[in-house]
PDB file of C-alpha atoms and ligand atoms in Angstrom:
ATOM      1  CA  MET A   6      87.329 199.711 126.337  1.00 75.00           C
ATOM      2  CA  SER A   7      89.570 202.265 124.779  1.00 76.00           C
ATOM      3  CA  ALA A   8      90.299 203.540 128.261  1.00 73.00           C
ATOM      4  CA  ASN A   9      92.087 200.225 128.966  1.00 80.00           C
ATOM      5  CA  VAL A  10      94.307 199.533 125.931  1.00 86.00           C
ATOM      6  CA  PHE A  11      97.518 197.681 126.452  1.00 93.00           C
ATOM      7  CA  ASP A  12     100.385 197.948 123.883  1.00 95.00           C
ATOM      8  CA  PHE A  13     102.116 194.528 124.157  1.00 97.00           C
ATOM      9  CA  ASP A  14     104.828 195.431 121.623  1.00 97.00           C
ATOM     10  CA  ASP A  15     105.822 198.563 123.720  1.00 97.00           C
ATOM     11  CA  PHE A  16     105.556 196.631 126.973  1.00 97.00           C
ATOM     12  CA  ILE A  17     108.029 194.007 125.629  1.00 98.00           C
ATOM     13  CA  ARG A  18     110.236 196.599 124.358  1.00 97.00           C
ATOM     14  CA  ASN A  19     110.572 198.619 127.616  1.00 97.00           C
ATOM     15  CA  ALA A  20     110.351 195.797 130.146  1.00 97.00           C
ATOM     16  CA  GLU A  21     113.480 194.503 132.028  1.00 98.00           C
ATOM     17  CA  LYS A  22     114.463 191.194 130.484  1.00 98.00           C
ATOM     18  CA  PRO A  23     113.602 188.347 130.462  1.00 98.00           C
ATOM     19  CA  VAL A  24     109.943 189.189 130.297  1.00 98.00           C
ATOM     20  CA  HIS A  25     108.075 186.161 131.816  1.00 98.00           C
ATOM     21  CA  ILE A  26     104.611 185.447 130.368  1.00 98.00           C
ATOM     22  CA  VAL A  27     102.214 182.750 131.656  1.00 98.00           C
ATOM     23  CA  PHE A  28      99.207 181.720 129.702  1.00 98.00           C
ATOM     24  CA  ILE A  29      96.255 180.144 131.315  1.00 98.00           C
ATOM     25  CA  GLY A  30      92.768 178.984 130.622  1.00 97.00           C
ATOM     26  CA  ILE A  31      90.741 175.676 130.187  1.00 97.00           C
ATOM     27  CA  ASN A  32      91.377 173.070 127.693  1.00 96.00           C
ATOM     28  CA  GLY A  33      91.323 173.700 123.958  1.00 96.00           C
ATOM     29  CA  THR A  34      90.845 177.390 123.975  1.00 96.00           C
ATOM     30  CA  GLY A  35      94.126 177.987 121.926  1.00 98.00           C
ATOM     31  CA  LYS A  36      96.798 178.636 124.523  1.00 98.00           C
ATOM     32  CA  THR A  37      99.449 176.656 122.820  1.00 98.00           C
ATOM     33  CA  THR A  38      98.577 177.959 119.331  1.00 98.00           C
ATOM     34  CA  THR A  39      98.541 181.489 120.578  1.00 98.00           C
ATOM     35  CA  ILE A  40     101.951 181.122 122.351  1.00 98.00           C
ATOM     36  CA  SER A  41     103.307 179.890 118.834  1.00 98.00           C
ATOM     37  CA  LYS A  42     101.771 183.049 117.314  1.00 98.00           C
ATOM     38  CA  LEU A  43     103.257 185.284 119.849  1.00 98.00           C
ATOM     39  CA  ALA A  44     106.667 183.562 119.600  1.00 98.00           C
ATOM     40  CA  LYS A  45     106.602 184.247 115.835  1.00 98.00           C
ATOM     41  CA  ARG A  46     105.541 187.758 116.522  1.00 98.00           C
ATOM     42  CA  LEU A  47     108.319 188.383 118.817  1.00 98.00           C
ATOM     43  CA  ARG A  48     110.889 186.798 116.610  1.00 98.00           C
ATOM     44  CA  ASP A  49     109.937 189.048 113.851  1.00 97.00           C
ATOM     45  CA  MET A  50     110.551 191.959 116.117  1.00 97.00           C
ATOM     46  CA  ASP A  51     113.998 190.530 116.774  1.00 98.00           C
ATOM     47  CA  HIS A  52     113.358 189.456 120.268  1.00 98.00           C
ATOM     48  CA  SER A  53     114.863 186.137 121.468  1.00 98.00           C
ATOM     49  CA  VAL A  54     112.174 183.826 122.782  1.00 98.00           C
ATOM     50  CA  VAL A  55     112.160 180.699 124.971  1.00 98.00           C
ATOM     51  CA  ILE A  56     109.040 178.621 125.333  1.00 98.00           C
ATOM     52  CA  ALA A  57     108.379 176.519 128.456  1.00 98.00           C
ATOM     53  CA  ALA A  58     106.540 173.318 127.717  1.00 98.00           C
ATOM     54  CA  GLY A  59     104.478 173.744 130.960  1.00 98.00           C
ATOM     55  CA  ASP A  60     101.534 171.406 129.818  1.00 98.00           C
ATOM     56  CA  THR A  61     103.071 168.165 131.243  1.00 97.00           C
ATOM     57  CA  PHE A  62      99.700 166.813 131.680  1.00 96.00           C
ATOM     58  CA  ARG A  63      97.868 166.331 128.269  1.00 94.00           C
ATOM     59  CA  ALA A  64      99.151 163.387 126.169  1.00 93.00           C
ATOM     60  CA  GLY A  65     101.073 164.725 123.287  1.00 96.00           C
ATOM     61  CA  ALA A  66     101.243 168.354 124.464  1.00 98.00           C
ATOM     62  CA  ILE A  67     104.972 168.376 124.661  1.00 98.00           C
ATOM     63  CA  ASP A  68     105.292 166.948 121.100  1.00 98.00           C
ATOM     64  CA  GLN A  69     102.691 169.622 119.941  1.00 98.00           C
ATOM     65  CA  ILE A  70     104.451 172.592 121.190  1.00 98.00           C
ATOM     66  CA  ALA A  71     107.976 171.230 120.176  1.00 98.00           C
ATOM     67  CA  ILE A  72     106.703 171.087 116.725  1.00 98.00           C
ATOM     68  CA  HIS A  73     105.536 174.824 116.988  1.00 98.00           C
ATOM     69  CA  ALA A  74     108.774 175.988 118.538  1.00 98.00           C
ATOM     70  CA  ASP A  75     110.627 174.306 115.810  1.00 98.00           C
ATOM     71  CA  ASN A  76     108.339 175.823 112.936  1.00 98.00           C
ATOM     72  CA  VAL A  77     108.773 179.401 114.283  1.00 98.00           C
ATOM     73  CA  GLY A  78     112.492 178.831 115.210  1.00 98.00           C
ATOM     74  CA  VAL A  79     112.486 179.349 118.998  1.00 98.00           C
ATOM     75  CA  LYS A  80     114.164 177.429 121.900  1.00 98.00           C
ATOM     76  CA  LEU A  81     111.961 175.103 123.755  1.00 98.00           C
ATOM     77  CA  ILE A  82     112.648 173.904 127.417  1.00 98.00           C
ATOM     78  CA  LYS A  83     110.773 170.689 128.281  1.00 98.00           C
ATOM     79  CA  HIS A  84     110.730 168.011 130.961  1.00 98.00           C
ATOM     80  CA  GLN A  85     108.990 164.441 130.823  1.00 97.00           C
ATOM     81  CA  ASP A  86     105.295 163.943 130.694  1.00 96.00           C
ATOM     82  CA  GLY A  87     103.758 164.107 133.980  1.00 96.00           C
ATOM     83  CA  SER A  88     106.562 166.318 135.558  1.00 97.00           C
ATOM     84  CA  ASP A  89     105.998 169.330 137.772  1.00 97.00           C
ATOM     85  CA  PRO A  90     104.930 172.202 135.575  1.00 98.00           C
ATOM     86  CA  ALA A  91     106.479 174.637 138.029  1.00 98.00           C
ATOM     87  CA  ALA A  92     109.903 172.955 137.625  1.00 98.00           C
ATOM     88  CA  VAL A  93     110.117 173.140 133.718  1.00 98.00           C
ATOM     89  CA  ILE A  94     108.811 176.878 133.781  1.00 98.00           C
ATOM     90  CA  TYR A  95     111.498 177.699 136.460  1.00 98.00           C
ATOM     91  CA  ASP A  96     114.189 176.070 134.226  1.00 98.00           C
ATOM     92  CA  ALA A  97     113.055 178.032 131.289  1.00 98.00           C
ATOM     93  CA  VAL A  98     113.259 181.245 133.056  1.00 98.00           C
ATOM     94  CA  GLN A  99     116.807 180.318 134.414  1.00 98.00           C
ATOM     95  CA  TYR A 100     117.873 179.543 130.804  1.00 98.00           C
ATOM     96  CA  ALA A 101     116.621 182.770 129.642  1.00 98.00           C
ATOM     97  CA  LYS A 102     118.543 184.534 132.362  1.00 98.00           C
ATOM     98  CA  GLY A 103     121.674 182.591 131.735  1.00 98.00           C
ATOM     99  CA  HIS A 104     121.444 183.174 127.834  1.00 98.00           C
ATOM    100  CA  ASN A 105     120.408 186.928 127.981  1.00 98.00           C
ATOM    101  CA  MET A 106     117.203 186.035 126.196  1.00 98.00           C
ATOM    102  CA  ASP A 107     114.212 188.528 126.036  1.00 98.00           C
ATOM    103  CA  VAL A 108     110.872 186.678 126.582  1.00 99.00           C
ATOM    104  CA  VAL A 109     109.853 183.430 128.159  1.00 99.00           C
ATOM    105  CA  LEU A 110     106.442 182.069 127.120  1.00 99.00           C
ATOM    106  CA  SER A 111     105.022 179.581 129.525  1.00 98.00           C
ATOM    107  CA  ASP A 112     102.458 177.186 128.417  1.00 98.00           C
ATOM    108  CA  THR A 113     100.267 175.559 131.009  1.00 98.00           C
ATOM    109  CA  ALA A 114      97.835 172.658 130.971  1.00 97.00           C
ATOM    110  CA  GLY A 115      94.213 173.529 130.437  1.00 96.00           C
ATOM    111  CA  ARG A 116      92.291 173.265 133.745  1.00 94.00           C
ATOM    112  CA  MET A 117      88.718 173.798 134.846  1.00 93.00           C
ATOM    113  CA  HIS A 118      88.429 176.867 136.897  1.00 88.00           C
ATOM    114  CA  THR A 119      86.534 174.890 139.466  1.00 90.00           C
ATOM    115  CA  ASN A 120      89.428 172.194 140.066  1.00 92.00           C
ATOM    116  CA  VAL A 121      90.861 173.417 143.283  1.00 92.00           C
ATOM    117  CA  ASN A 122      93.933 171.324 143.101  1.00 93.00           C
ATOM    118  CA  LEU A 123      94.794 172.435 139.625  1.00 94.00           C
ATOM    119  CA  MET A 124      94.149 175.937 140.477  1.00 95.00           C
ATOM    120  CA  ALA A 125      96.619 175.715 143.355  1.00 95.00           C
ATOM    121  CA  GLN A 126      99.117 174.166 140.981  1.00 95.00           C
ATOM    122  CA  LEU A 127      98.795 177.309 138.861  1.00 96.00           C
ATOM    123  CA  GLU A 128      99.336 179.426 141.977  1.00 97.00           C
ATOM    124  CA  LYS A 129     102.655 177.434 142.532  1.00 97.00           C
ATOM    125  CA  VAL A 130     103.842 178.145 139.004  1.00 98.00           C
ATOM    126  CA  CYS A 131     103.312 181.845 139.549  1.00 97.00           C
ATOM    127  CA  ARG A 132     104.957 181.727 143.063  1.00 98.00           C
ATOM    128  CA  VAL A 133     107.997 179.881 141.870  1.00 98.00           C
ATOM    129  CA  SER A 134     108.483 182.012 138.732  1.00 98.00           C
ATOM    130  CA  PRO A 135     106.458 185.077 139.201  1.00 98.00           C
ATOM    131  CA  PRO A 136     105.114 186.325 135.736  1.00 98.00           C
ATOM    132  CA  ASP A 137     105.422 189.811 134.337  1.00 98.00           C
ATOM    133  CA  LEU A 138     102.232 189.170 132.534  1.00 98.00           C
ATOM    134  CA  THR A 139      99.633 186.480 133.157  1.00 98.00           C
ATOM    135  CA  ILE A 140      97.361 186.143 130.127  1.00 98.00           C
ATOM    136  CA  PHE A 141      93.855 184.486 130.151  1.00 97.00           C
ATOM    137  CA  VAL A 142      93.109 182.674 126.972  1.00 97.00           C
ATOM    138  CA  ASP A 143      89.537 181.904 126.013  1.00 95.00           C
ATOM    139  CA  GLU A 144      87.334 181.536 122.983  1.00 93.00           C
ATOM    140  CA  ALA A 145      85.143 184.326 121.518  1.00 89.00           C
ATOM    141  CA  VAL A 146      82.579 181.533 120.769  1.00 86.00           C
ATOM    142  CA  ALA A 147      82.309 180.724 124.478  1.00 88.00           C
ATOM    143  CA  GLY A 148      80.242 183.763 125.404  1.00 83.00           C
ATOM    144  CA  ASN A 149      79.176 183.999 129.027  1.00 85.00           C
ATOM    145  CA  ASP A 150      81.007 180.831 130.010  1.00 89.00           C
ATOM    146  CA  ALA A 151      84.236 182.725 129.331  1.00 90.00           C
ATOM    147  CA  VAL A 152      83.214 185.468 131.546  1.00 91.00           C
ATOM    148  CA  GLU A 153      82.519 183.076 134.387  1.00 92.00           C
ATOM    149  CA  ARG A 154      85.951 181.456 133.795  1.00 94.00           C
ATOM    150  CA  ALA A 155      87.819 184.755 133.498  1.00 94.00           C
ATOM    151  CA  GLU A 156      86.466 185.767 136.815  1.00 94.00           C
ATOM    152  CA  GLN A 157      87.636 182.431 138.451  1.00 94.00           C
ATOM    153  CA  PHE A 158      90.983 182.447 137.104  1.00 96.00           C
ATOM    154  CA  ASN A 159      91.528 185.960 138.021  1.00 95.00           C
ATOM    155  CA  ASN A 160      90.663 185.098 141.585  1.00 93.00           C
ATOM    156  CA  ALA A 161      93.284 182.424 141.679  1.00 94.00           C
ATOM    157  CA  VAL A 162      95.991 184.210 139.847  1.00 95.00           C
ATOM    158  CA  PRO A 163      95.518 187.823 138.959  1.00 95.00           C
ATOM    159  CA  ILE A 164      95.426 188.199 135.257  1.00 96.00           C
ATOM    160  CA  ASP A 165      96.921 191.057 133.454  1.00 96.00           C
ATOM    161  CA  GLY A 166      94.872 190.679 130.264  1.00 96.00           C
ATOM    162  CA  SER A 167      93.070 188.441 127.853  1.00 95.00           C
ATOM    163  CA  ILE A 168      93.477 186.966 124.583  1.00 96.00           C
ATOM    164  CA  LEU A 169      90.335 185.815 122.696  1.00 93.00           C
ATOM    165  CA  THR A 170      90.597 183.222 120.101  1.00 95.00           C
ATOM    166  CA  LYS A 171      88.494 181.815 117.256  1.00 93.00           C
ATOM    167  CA  THR A 172      87.170 185.161 116.315  1.00 90.00           C
ATOM    168  CA  ASP A 173      87.172 183.746 112.777  1.00 89.00           C
ATOM    169  CA  ALA A 174      84.405 181.523 113.943  1.00 86.00           C
ATOM    170  CA  ASP A 175      82.408 184.220 115.800  1.00 68.00           C
ATOM    171  CA  SER A 176      83.271 187.646 114.372  1.00 59.00           C
ATOM    172  CA  LYS A 177      81.060 189.313 116.951  1.00 67.00           C
ATOM    173  CA  GLY A 178      82.777 188.095 120.115  1.00 69.00           C
ATOM    174  CA  GLY A 179      80.804 190.259 122.529  1.00 74.00           C
ATOM    175  CA  ALA A 180      82.311 188.226 125.347  1.00 81.00           C
ATOM    176  CA  ALA A 181      85.301 190.428 124.959  1.00 84.00           C
ATOM    177  CA  ILE A 182      83.358 193.262 126.570  1.00 82.00           C
ATOM    178  CA  SER A 183      82.148 191.341 129.589  1.00 85.00           C
ATOM    179  CA  ILE A 184      85.678 189.731 130.196  1.00 89.00           C
ATOM    180  CA  ALA A 185      87.392 193.274 130.101  1.00 88.00           C
ATOM    181  CA  TYR A 186      84.740 194.406 132.362  1.00 86.00           C
ATOM    182  CA  ILE A 187      84.709 191.560 134.847  1.00 88.00           C
ATOM    183  CA  THR A 188      88.643 191.554 134.997  1.00 89.00           C
ATOM    184  CA  GLY A 189      89.249 195.307 134.655  1.00 91.00           C
ATOM    185  CA  LYS A 190      92.030 194.334 132.379  1.00 93.00           C
ATOM    186  CA  PRO A 191      92.495 194.744 128.641  1.00 94.00           C
ATOM    187  CA  ILE A 192      91.996 192.355 125.764  1.00 94.00           C
ATOM    188  CA  ILE A 193      95.261 192.224 124.248  1.00 96.00           C
ATOM    189  CA  PHE A 194      95.014 190.156 121.115  1.00 96.00           C
ATOM    190  CA  LEU A 195      92.351 188.392 119.111  1.00 94.00           C
ATOM    191  CA  GLY A 196      93.078 184.860 117.533  1.00 95.00           C
ATOM    192  CA  MET A 197      91.679 184.893 113.971  1.00 94.00           C
ATOM    193  CA  GLY A 198      92.724 181.454 112.601  1.00 96.00           C
ATOM    194  CA  GLN A 199      94.924 178.682 112.830  1.00 97.00           C
ATOM    195  CA  GLY A 200      98.013 180.127 110.996  1.00 98.00           C
ATOM    196  CA  TYR A 201     101.117 181.715 112.864  1.00 98.00           C
ATOM    197  CA  ASP A 202     100.082 185.168 111.637  1.00 98.00           C
ATOM    198  CA  ASP A 203      96.443 184.904 112.523  1.00 98.00           C
ATOM    199  CA  LEU A 204      96.812 187.221 115.512  1.00 98.00           C
ATOM    200  CA  GLN A 205      95.688 190.683 115.623  1.00 95.00           C
ATOM    201  CA  LYS A 206      96.154 193.422 117.992  1.00 95.00           C
ATOM    202  CA  PHE A 207      92.988 194.307 119.833  1.00 93.00           C
ATOM    203  CA  ASP A 208      91.707 197.579 118.452  1.00 90.00           C
ATOM    204  CA  PRO A 209      88.509 198.748 120.287  1.00 88.00           C
ATOM    205  CA  LYS A 210      87.065 200.944 117.478  1.00 87.00           C
ATOM    206  CA  TRP A 211      87.454 197.953 115.018  1.00 84.00           C
ATOM    207  CA  PHE A 212      85.909 195.704 117.640  1.00 83.00           C
ATOM    208  CA  VAL A 213      82.884 197.905 118.279  1.00 83.00           C
ATOM    209  CA  ASP A 214      82.432 198.579 114.530  1.00 85.00           C
ATOM    210  CA  GLN A 215      82.359 194.731 114.054  1.00 80.00           C
ATOM    211  CA  LEU A 216      79.892 194.244 116.871  1.00 79.00           C
ATOM    212  CA  PHE A 217      77.399 196.652 115.487  1.00 82.00           C
ATOM    213  CA  ASP A 218      77.944 195.879 111.748  1.00 76.00           C
TER     214      ASP A 218
HETATM  215  N1  GDP B 242      89.782 178.821 113.946  1.00 80.00           N
HETATM  216  C1  GDP B 242      90.795 179.021 114.923  1.00 80.00           C
HETATM  217  N2  GDP B 242      91.280 177.857 115.503  1.00 80.00           N
HETATM  218  C2  GDP B 242      92.086 178.237 116.604  1.00 80.00           C
HETATM  219  C3  GDP B 242      92.405 179.572 116.936  1.00 80.00           C
HETATM  220  N3  GDP B 242      93.270 179.427 117.964  1.00 80.00           N
HETATM  221  C4  GDP B 242      93.532 178.017 118.241  1.00 80.00           C
HETATM  222  N4  GDP B 242      92.752 177.287 117.393  1.00 80.00           N
HETATM  223  C5  GDP B 242      92.524 175.793 117.208  1.00 80.00           C
HETATM  224  O1  GDP B 242      92.008 175.286 118.426  1.00 80.00           O
HETATM  225  C6  GDP B 242      92.421 173.939 118.728  1.00 80.00           C
HETATM  226  C7  GDP B 242      93.135 173.969 120.189  1.00 80.00           C
HETATM  227  O2  GDP B 242      94.182 174.853 120.264  1.00 80.00           O
HETATM  228  P1  GDP B 242      95.301 174.729 121.317  1.00 80.00           P
HETATM  229  O3  GDP B 242      96.297 175.739 121.121  1.00 80.00           O
HETATM  230  O4  GDP B 242      95.898 173.286 121.204  1.00 80.00           O
HETATM  231  O5  GDP B 242      94.560 174.886 122.687  1.00 80.00           O
HETATM  232  P2  GDP B 242      95.045 174.703 124.166  1.00 80.00           P
HETATM  233  O6  GDP B 242      94.555 173.550 124.763  1.00 80.00           O
HETATM  234  O7  GDP B 242      94.416 175.802 124.945  1.00 80.00           O
HETATM  235  O8  GDP B 242      96.548 174.794 124.145  1.00 80.00           O
HETATM  236  C8  GDP B 242      93.578 173.762 117.816  1.00 80.00           C
HETATM  237  O9  GDP B 242      92.917 173.098 116.792  1.00 80.00           O
HETATM  238  C9  GDP B 242      93.947 175.102 117.162  1.00 80.00           C
HETATM  239  O10 GDP B 242      94.447 175.120 115.849  1.00 80.00           O
HETATM  240  C10 GDP B 242      91.795 180.570 116.209  1.00 80.00           C
HETATM  241  O11 GDP B 242      92.182 181.767 116.457  1.00 80.00           O
HETATM  242  N5  GDP B 242      90.985 180.405 115.250  1.00 80.00           N
HETATM  243 MG1   MG B 243      97.814 173.424 125.031  1.00 80.00          MG
END
């Protein structure tokens, strides 16, 4: 695992701006919460951030992310409920370019990895606004289910790394090893709670110590 470490902060610092990051995964794994945490982290590092309200599907999703964007003090680009997620994400990237902003965090609706139409929609999002990073978000508690999903999502839109959430509920999180192995891509962060600061950089040594503790 230590052969495959990704320094998110360095990547953002050195990348050509705006950096576009798309978050994918099934429903309820913590995509929206994680985006809010990352928005705060990036703001704390003096990066300017735009969030794209790309979950236009679930009722209340746009309001939910609007509250988070407000709380952490970043710009939100949103369209109507039910609109094309590729369009709002495109607008957010254009906004960031037009305003010399550093990072675009694109939310997407949760979808089952087995839903062909919704996976095609994800491919469209990534075709219209190619991401610099595609991050798969799943729960540490999901175990082997998360591994299966990581593989399927990775087949549809190649992922660059994963974030495992809710490690506060399952401190072991052995799924991290399998997900990193299956995708060949690093685990970037761990979600450790519901607060904006409950995000920890993935540290292989810390993780292995936890696992065998
Ligand atoms: N305990 C805990 N809860 C989390 C964590 N990340 C997200 N959640 C909670 O999981 C629920 C679903 O999160 P949400 O971001 O809406 O998931 P999404 O459907 O993937 O966007 C919310 O109640 C979050 O507060 C975490 O790291 N730890
Ligand atoms: Mg969400």
